[in-house]
Short mmCIF file of C-alpha atoms in Angstrom, two decimals:
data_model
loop_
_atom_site.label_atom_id
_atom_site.label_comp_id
_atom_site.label_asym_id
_atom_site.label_seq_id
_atom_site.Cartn_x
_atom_site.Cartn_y
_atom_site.Cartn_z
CA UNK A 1463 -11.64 -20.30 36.96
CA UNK A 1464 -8.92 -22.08 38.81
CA UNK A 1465 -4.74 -21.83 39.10
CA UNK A 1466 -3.82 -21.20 35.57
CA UNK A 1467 -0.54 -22.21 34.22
CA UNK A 1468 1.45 -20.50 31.46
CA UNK A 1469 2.72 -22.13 28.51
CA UNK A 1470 6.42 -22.46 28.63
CA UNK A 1471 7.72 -21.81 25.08
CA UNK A 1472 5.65 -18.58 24.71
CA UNK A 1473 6.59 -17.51 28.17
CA UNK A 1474 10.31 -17.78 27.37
CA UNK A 1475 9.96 -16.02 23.87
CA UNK A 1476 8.47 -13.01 25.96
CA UNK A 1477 10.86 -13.28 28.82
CA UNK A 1478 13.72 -13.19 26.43
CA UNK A 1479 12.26 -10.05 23.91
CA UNK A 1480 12.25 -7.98 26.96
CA UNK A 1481 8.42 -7.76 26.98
CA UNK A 1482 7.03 -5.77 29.93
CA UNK A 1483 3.47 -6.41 30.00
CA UNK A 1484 2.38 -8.67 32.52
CA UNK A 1485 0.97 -11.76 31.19
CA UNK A 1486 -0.94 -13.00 33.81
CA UNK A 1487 -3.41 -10.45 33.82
CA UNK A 1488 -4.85 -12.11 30.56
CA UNK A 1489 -7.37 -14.22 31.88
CA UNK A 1490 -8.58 -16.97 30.13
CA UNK A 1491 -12.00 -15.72 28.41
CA UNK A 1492 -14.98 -17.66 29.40
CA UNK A 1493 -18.01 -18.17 26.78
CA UNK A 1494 -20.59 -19.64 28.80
CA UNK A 1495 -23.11 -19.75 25.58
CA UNK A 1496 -20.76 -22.07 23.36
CA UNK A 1497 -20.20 -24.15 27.00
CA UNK A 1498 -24.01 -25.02 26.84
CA UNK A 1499 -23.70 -26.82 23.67
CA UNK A 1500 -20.67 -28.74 24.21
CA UNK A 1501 -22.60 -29.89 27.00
CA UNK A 1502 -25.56 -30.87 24.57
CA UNK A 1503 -24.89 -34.31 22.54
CA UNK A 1504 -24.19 -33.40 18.95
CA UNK A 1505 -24.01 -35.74 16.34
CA UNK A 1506 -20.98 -34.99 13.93
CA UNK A 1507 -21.43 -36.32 10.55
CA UNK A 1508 -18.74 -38.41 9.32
CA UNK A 1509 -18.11 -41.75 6.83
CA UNK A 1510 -17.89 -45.10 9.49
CA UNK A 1511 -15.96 -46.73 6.53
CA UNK A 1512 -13.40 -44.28 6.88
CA UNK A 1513 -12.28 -45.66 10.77
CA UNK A 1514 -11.19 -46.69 12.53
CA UNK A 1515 -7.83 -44.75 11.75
CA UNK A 1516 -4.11 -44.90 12.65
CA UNK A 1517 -1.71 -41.88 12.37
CA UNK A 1518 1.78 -42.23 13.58
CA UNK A 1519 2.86 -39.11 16.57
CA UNK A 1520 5.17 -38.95 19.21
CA UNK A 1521 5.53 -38.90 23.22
CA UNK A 1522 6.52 -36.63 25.30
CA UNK A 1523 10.10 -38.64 24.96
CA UNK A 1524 10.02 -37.80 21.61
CA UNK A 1525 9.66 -41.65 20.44
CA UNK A 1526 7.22 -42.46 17.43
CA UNK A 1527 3.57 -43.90 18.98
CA UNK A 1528 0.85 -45.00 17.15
CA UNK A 1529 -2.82 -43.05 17.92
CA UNK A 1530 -5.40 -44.95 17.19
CA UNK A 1531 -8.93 -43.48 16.54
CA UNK A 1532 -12.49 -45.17 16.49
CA UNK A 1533 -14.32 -41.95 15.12
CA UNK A 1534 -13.79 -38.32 14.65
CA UNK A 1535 -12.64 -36.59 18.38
CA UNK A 1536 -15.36 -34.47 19.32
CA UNK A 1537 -14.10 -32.44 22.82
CA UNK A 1538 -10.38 -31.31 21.56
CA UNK A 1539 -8.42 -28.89 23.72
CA UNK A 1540 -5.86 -27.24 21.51
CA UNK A 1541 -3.21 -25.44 21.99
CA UNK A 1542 -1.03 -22.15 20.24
CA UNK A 1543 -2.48 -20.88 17.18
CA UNK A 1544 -0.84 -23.46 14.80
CA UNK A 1545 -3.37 -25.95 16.41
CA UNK A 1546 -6.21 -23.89 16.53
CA UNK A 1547 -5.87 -22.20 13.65
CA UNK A 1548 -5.37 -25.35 11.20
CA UNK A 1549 -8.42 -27.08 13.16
CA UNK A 1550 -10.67 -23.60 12.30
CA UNK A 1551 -9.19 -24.07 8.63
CA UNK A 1552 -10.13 -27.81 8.34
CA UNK A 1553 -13.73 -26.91 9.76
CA UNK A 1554 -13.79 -28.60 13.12
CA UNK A 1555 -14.02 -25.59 15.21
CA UNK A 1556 -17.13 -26.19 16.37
CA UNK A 1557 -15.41 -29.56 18.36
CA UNK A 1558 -12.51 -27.09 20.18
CA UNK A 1559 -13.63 -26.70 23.92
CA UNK A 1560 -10.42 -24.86 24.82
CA UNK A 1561 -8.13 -22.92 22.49
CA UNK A 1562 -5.80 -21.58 24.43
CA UNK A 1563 -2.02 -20.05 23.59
CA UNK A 1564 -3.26 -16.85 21.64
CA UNK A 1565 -3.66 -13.54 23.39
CA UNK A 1566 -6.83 -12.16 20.89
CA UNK A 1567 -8.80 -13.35 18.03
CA UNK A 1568 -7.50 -10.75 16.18
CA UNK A 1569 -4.09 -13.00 15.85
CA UNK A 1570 -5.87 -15.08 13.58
CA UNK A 1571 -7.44 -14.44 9.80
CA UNK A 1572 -10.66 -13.17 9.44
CA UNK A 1573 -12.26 -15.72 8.09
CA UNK A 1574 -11.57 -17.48 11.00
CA UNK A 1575 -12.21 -15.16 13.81
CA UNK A 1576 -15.59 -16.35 14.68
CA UNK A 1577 -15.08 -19.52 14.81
CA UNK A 1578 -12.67 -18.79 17.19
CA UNK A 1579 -14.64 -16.57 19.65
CA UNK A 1580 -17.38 -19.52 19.64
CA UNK A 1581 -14.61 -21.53 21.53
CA UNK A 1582 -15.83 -22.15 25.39
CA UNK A 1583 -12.03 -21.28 26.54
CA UNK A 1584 -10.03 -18.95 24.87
CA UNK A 1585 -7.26 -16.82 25.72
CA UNK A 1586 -3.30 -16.37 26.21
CA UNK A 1587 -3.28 -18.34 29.43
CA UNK A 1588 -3.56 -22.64 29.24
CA UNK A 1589 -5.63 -24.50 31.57
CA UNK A 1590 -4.50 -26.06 34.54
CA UNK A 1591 -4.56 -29.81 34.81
CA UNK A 1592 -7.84 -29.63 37.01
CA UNK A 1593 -9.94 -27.29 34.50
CA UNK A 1594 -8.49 -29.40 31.78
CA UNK A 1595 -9.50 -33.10 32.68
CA UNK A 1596 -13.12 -31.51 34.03
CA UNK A 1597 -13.31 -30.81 30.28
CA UNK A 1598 -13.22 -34.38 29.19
CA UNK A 1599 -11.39 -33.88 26.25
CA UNK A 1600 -10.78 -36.94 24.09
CA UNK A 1601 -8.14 -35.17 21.90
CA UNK A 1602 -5.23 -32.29 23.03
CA UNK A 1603 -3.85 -30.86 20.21
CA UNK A 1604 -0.33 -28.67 20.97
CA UNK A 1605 3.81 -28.46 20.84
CA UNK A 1606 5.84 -30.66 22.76
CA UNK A 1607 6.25 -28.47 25.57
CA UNK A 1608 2.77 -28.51 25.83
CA UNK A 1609 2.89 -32.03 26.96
CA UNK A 1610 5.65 -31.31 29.78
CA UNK A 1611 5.50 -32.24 33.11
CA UNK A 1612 4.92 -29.28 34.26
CA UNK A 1613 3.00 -27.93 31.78
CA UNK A 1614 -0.28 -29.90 30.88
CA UNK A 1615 1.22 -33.54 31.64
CA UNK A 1616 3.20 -36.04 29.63
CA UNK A 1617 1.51 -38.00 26.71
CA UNK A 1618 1.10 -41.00 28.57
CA UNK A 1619 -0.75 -39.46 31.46
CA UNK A 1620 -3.20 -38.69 28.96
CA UNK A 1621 -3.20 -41.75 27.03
CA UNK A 1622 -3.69 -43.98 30.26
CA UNK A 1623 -7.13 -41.82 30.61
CA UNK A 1624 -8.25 -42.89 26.94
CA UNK A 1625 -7.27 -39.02 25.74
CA UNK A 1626 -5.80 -39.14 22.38
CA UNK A 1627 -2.69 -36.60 22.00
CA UNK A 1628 -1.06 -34.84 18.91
CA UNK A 1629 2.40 -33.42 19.29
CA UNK A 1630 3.41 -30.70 15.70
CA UNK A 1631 6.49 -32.50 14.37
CA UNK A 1632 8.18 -29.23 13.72
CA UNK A 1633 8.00 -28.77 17.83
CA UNK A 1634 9.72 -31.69 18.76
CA UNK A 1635 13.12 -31.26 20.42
CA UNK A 1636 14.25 -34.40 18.87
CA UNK A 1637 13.55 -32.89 15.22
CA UNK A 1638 16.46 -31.88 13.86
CA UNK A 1639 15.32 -30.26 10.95
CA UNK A 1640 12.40 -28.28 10.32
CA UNK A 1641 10.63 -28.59 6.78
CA UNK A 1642 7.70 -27.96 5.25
CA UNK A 1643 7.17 -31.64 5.04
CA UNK A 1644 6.59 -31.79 8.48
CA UNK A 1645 3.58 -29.20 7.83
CA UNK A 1646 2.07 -30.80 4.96
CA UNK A 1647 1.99 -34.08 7.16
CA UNK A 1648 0.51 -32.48 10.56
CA UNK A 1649 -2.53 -31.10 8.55
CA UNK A 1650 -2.75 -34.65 6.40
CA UNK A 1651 -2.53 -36.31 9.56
CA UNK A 1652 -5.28 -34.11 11.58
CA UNK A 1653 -7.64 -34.60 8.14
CA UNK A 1654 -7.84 -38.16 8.58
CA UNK A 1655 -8.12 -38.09 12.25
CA UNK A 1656 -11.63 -36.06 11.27
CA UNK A 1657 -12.08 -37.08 8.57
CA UNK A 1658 -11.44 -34.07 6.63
CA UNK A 1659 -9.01 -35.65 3.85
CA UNK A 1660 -10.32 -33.41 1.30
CA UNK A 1661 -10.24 -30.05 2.72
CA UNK A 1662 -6.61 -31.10 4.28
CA UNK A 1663 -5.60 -32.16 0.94
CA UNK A 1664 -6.34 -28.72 -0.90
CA UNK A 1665 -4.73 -26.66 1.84
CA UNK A 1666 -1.70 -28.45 1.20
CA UNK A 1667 -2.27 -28.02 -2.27
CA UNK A 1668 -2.76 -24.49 -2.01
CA UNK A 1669 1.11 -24.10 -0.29
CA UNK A 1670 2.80 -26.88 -3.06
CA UNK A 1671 1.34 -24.56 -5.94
CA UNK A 1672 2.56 -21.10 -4.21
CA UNK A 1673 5.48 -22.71 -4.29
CA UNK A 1674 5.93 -24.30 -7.58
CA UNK A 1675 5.04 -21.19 -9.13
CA UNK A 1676 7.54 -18.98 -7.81
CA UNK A 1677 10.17 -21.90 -9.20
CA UNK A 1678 8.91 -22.28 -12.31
CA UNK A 1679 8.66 -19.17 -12.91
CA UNK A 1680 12.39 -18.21 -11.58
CA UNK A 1681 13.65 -21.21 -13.44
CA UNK A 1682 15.79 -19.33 -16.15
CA UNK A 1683 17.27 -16.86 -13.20
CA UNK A 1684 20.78 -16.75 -13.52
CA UNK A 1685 21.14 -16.59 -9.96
CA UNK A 1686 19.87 -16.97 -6.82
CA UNK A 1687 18.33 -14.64 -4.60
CA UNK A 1688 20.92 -14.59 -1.31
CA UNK A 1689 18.59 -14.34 2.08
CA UNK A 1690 19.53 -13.55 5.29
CA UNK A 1691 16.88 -14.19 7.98
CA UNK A 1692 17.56 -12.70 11.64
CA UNK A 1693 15.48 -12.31 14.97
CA UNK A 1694 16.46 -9.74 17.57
CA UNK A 1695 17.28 -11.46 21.43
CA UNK A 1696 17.39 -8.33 23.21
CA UNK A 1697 20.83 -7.19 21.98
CA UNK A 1698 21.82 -10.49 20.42
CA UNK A 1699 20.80 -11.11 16.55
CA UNK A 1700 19.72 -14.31 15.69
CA UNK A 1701 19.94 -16.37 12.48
CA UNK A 1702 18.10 -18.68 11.39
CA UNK A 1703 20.07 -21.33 9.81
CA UNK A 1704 19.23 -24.52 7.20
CA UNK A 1705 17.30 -26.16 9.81
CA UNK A 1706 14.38 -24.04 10.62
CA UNK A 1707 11.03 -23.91 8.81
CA UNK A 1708 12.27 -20.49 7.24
CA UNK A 1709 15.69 -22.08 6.17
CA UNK A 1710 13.81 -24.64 4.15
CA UNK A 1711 11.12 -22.73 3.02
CA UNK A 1712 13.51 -20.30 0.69
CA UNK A 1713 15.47 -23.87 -0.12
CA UNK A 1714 12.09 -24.61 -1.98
CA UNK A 1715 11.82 -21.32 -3.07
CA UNK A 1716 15.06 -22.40 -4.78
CA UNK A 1717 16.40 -19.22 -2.77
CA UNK A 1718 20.31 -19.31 -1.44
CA UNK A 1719 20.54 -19.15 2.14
CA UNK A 1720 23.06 -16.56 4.08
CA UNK A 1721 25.30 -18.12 7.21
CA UNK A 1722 23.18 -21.52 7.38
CA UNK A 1723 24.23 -22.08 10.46
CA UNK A 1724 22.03 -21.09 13.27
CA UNK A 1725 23.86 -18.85 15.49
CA UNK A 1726 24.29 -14.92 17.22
CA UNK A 1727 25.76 -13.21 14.71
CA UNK A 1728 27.34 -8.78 14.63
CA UNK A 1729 25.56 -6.16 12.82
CA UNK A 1730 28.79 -5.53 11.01
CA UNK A 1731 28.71 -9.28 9.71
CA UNK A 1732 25.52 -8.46 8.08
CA UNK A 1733 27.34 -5.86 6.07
CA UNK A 1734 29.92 -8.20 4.80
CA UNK A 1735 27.41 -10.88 3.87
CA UNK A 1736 25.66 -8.38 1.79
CA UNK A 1737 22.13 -9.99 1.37
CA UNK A 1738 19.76 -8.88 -1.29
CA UNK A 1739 17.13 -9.64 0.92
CA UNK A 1740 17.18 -9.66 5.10
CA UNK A 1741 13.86 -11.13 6.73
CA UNK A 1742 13.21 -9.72 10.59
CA UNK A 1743 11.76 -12.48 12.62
CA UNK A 1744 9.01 -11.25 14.74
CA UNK A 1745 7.65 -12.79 17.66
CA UNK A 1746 4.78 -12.56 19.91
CA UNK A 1747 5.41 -9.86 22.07
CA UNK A 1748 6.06 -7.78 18.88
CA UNK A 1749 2.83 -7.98 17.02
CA UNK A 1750 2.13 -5.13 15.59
CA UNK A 1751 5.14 -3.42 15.78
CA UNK A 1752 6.56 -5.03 12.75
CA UNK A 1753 7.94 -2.03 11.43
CA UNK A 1754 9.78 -0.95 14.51
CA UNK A 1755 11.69 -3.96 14.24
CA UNK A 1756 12.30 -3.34 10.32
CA UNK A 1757 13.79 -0.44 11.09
CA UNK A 1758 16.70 -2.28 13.60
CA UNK A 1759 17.86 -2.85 10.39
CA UNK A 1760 16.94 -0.49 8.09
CA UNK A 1761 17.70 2.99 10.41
CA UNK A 1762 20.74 1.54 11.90
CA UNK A 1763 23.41 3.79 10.48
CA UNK A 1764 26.31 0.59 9.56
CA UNK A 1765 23.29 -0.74 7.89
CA UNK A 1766 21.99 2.20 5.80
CA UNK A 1767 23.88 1.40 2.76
CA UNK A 1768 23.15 -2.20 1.81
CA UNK A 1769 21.47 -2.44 -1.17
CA UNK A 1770 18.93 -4.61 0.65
CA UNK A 1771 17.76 -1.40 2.45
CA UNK A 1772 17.70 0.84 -0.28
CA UNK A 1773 15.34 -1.15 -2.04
CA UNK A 1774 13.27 -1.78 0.77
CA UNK A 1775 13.91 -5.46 1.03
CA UNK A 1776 14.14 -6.53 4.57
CA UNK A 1777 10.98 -7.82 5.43
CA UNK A 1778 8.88 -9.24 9.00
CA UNK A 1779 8.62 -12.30 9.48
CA UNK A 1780 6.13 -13.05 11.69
CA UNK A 1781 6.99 -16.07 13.98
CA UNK A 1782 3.91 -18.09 13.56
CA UNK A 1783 4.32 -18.64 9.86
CA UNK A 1784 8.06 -20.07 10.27
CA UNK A 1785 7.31 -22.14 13.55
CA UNK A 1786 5.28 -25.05 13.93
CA UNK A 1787 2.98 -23.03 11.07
CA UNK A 1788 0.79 -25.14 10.10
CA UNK A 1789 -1.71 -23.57 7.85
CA UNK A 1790 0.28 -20.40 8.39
CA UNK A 1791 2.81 -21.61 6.50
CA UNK A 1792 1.14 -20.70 3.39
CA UNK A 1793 1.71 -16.88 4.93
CA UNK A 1794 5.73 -17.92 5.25
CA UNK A 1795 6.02 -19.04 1.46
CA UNK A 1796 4.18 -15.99 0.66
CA UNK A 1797 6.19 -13.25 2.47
CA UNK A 1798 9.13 -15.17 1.45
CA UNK A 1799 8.88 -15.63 -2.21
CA UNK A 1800 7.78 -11.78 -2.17
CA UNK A 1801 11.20 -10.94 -1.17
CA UNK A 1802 13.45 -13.22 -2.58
CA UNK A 1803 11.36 -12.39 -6.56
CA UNK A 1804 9.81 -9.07 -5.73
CA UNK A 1805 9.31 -8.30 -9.35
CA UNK A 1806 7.52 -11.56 -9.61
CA UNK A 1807 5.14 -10.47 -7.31
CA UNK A 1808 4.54 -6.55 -8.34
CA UNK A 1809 1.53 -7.80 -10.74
CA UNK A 1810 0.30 -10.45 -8.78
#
């Protein structure tokens, strides 16, 4: 395997937790087995009436650009589990050559694990430009920074080699608010591009119906749960104001958002807001240590006596279901409505 190149938002999220590992002794994993048949012409069954079809995405400028598409992709290299993962979930794993922004299989549901190790790249580590054009891909699938430069090239280096590209809205720079909107829409969109309408359409379902149940069944509550949700920078705590994914998510929830401006905010702040809820955003380099983070909050001695933390409501958060989500964003309504209507969920 060639020069491998890290992706740039996941390297900065581990740079700036204070990680230690060293990331670049996670190799990309090789599956020579499922290479074979992506090497073998398949033919993928799909309705000709249905194409050829047009989805509206973005450059790597961040401008709207129409993608046109003459029949379901077949070679997709996709990248950070978002893309992966909602691919798996629609049933087109078997078409991922490369899935690559996701340290171990274990990251990802169960039902979906096998899929995922019968990709014939997998691993933490992205391709380089070399690797990746050897693959003939005629779809990438990944964030905006995944189309950098730098990274694995702009949009319209690919699009000038007849490779179709897909940019997650909630990724874009330009975006100025994140919403579960722009979820629902990235796994319409990637249903009709294979034409997978139906299964896209009930795993959107699945998310409106967690959440109209939690507000129909709140609707008489006198008032609203008040949520603060923070991420720890090293030393700095971070909130997450009204225009992340999180921020809208407990909107829907019909939940009252804490300090919804997105900013660094004191320990001693926290106190005065008084939440009755406080979710912990935790990223990559964290998995697995969920409850060491919890207890930033929960064993810090200023902190001790919120009500929050004596009734053991200051939750994780883990970052992929409040960032670019996708189908993971079912997990953020979930661990969200949990804790802003615990007694909702107690028989549930």
């Amino acid at each position: 395997m060639r020069k491998i190149l890290v992706g740039s938002a996941l390297f900065a999220c581990l740079l700036l937790s204070g990680c230690t590992r060293n990331i670049f002794t996670l190799p990309v994993q090789e599956n020579p087995e499922a290479l074979v048949r992506f090497n073998t012409p398949v033919q993928y069954d799909y309705n000709p009436a249905h194409y050829p079809v047009t989805i509206e995405n973005f450059n790597t400028q961040g401008e709207p650009e129409q993608q046109n598409f003459t029949k379901p992709p077949e070679r997709v290299v996709a990248v950070w589990q978002n893309s992966i993962e909602t691919l798996l979930a629609l049933g087109v794993g078997d078409r991922i050559i490369a899935g690559n922004g996701v340290p171990d299989k274990k990251f990802f549901r169960k039902e979906y694990q096998e899929q995922y190790s019968k990709i014939p790249y997998t691993g933490l580590q992205l391709l380089d430009l070399e690797t990746t054009m050897m693959l003939k891909p005629d779809l990438i699938v990944g964030w905006h920074s995944t189309f950098a430069p730098k990274v694995i090239r702009p949009t319209e280096f690919w699009h000038k080699r007849g490779v179709n590209t897909f940019i997650a809205r909630s990724s874009m720079i330009t975006n100025k608010k994140r919403t579960l909107e722009n979820e629902y829409k990235d796994i319409l969109d990637l249903g009709k591009i294979f034409d997978k309408n139906e299964r896209a359409q009930e795993l959107v379902g699945q998310m409106q119906q967690e959440v109209q149940y939690a507000v129909s069944q709140t609707a008489g509550f006198k008032q609203r749960p008040r949520a603060l949700i923070v991420e720890f920078l090293g030393k700095d705590v971070n909130v997450y104001g009204e225009r992340s994914l999180a921020g809208d998510i407990v909107r829907e929830l019909h939940g009252e958002l804490l300090s919804p401006k997105e900013h660094n905010i004191g320990l001693e702040q926290v106190v005065d807001l008084d939440p009755d809820v406080i979710f912990v955003v935790v990223i990559e380099s964290h998995y697995g240590r969920e409850q060491d983070m919890v207890n930033r909050i929960t064993q810090h001695k200023a902190l001790k006596n919120l009500r929050c933390v004596k009734e053991g409501r200051v939750l994780p958060l883990p970052l992929y279901a409040i960032y670019s989500a996708g189908v993971r964003s079912y997990d953020g309504i979930k661990i969200i409505a949990n804790g802003l209507y615990p007694e909702l969920y107690k028989e549930k």
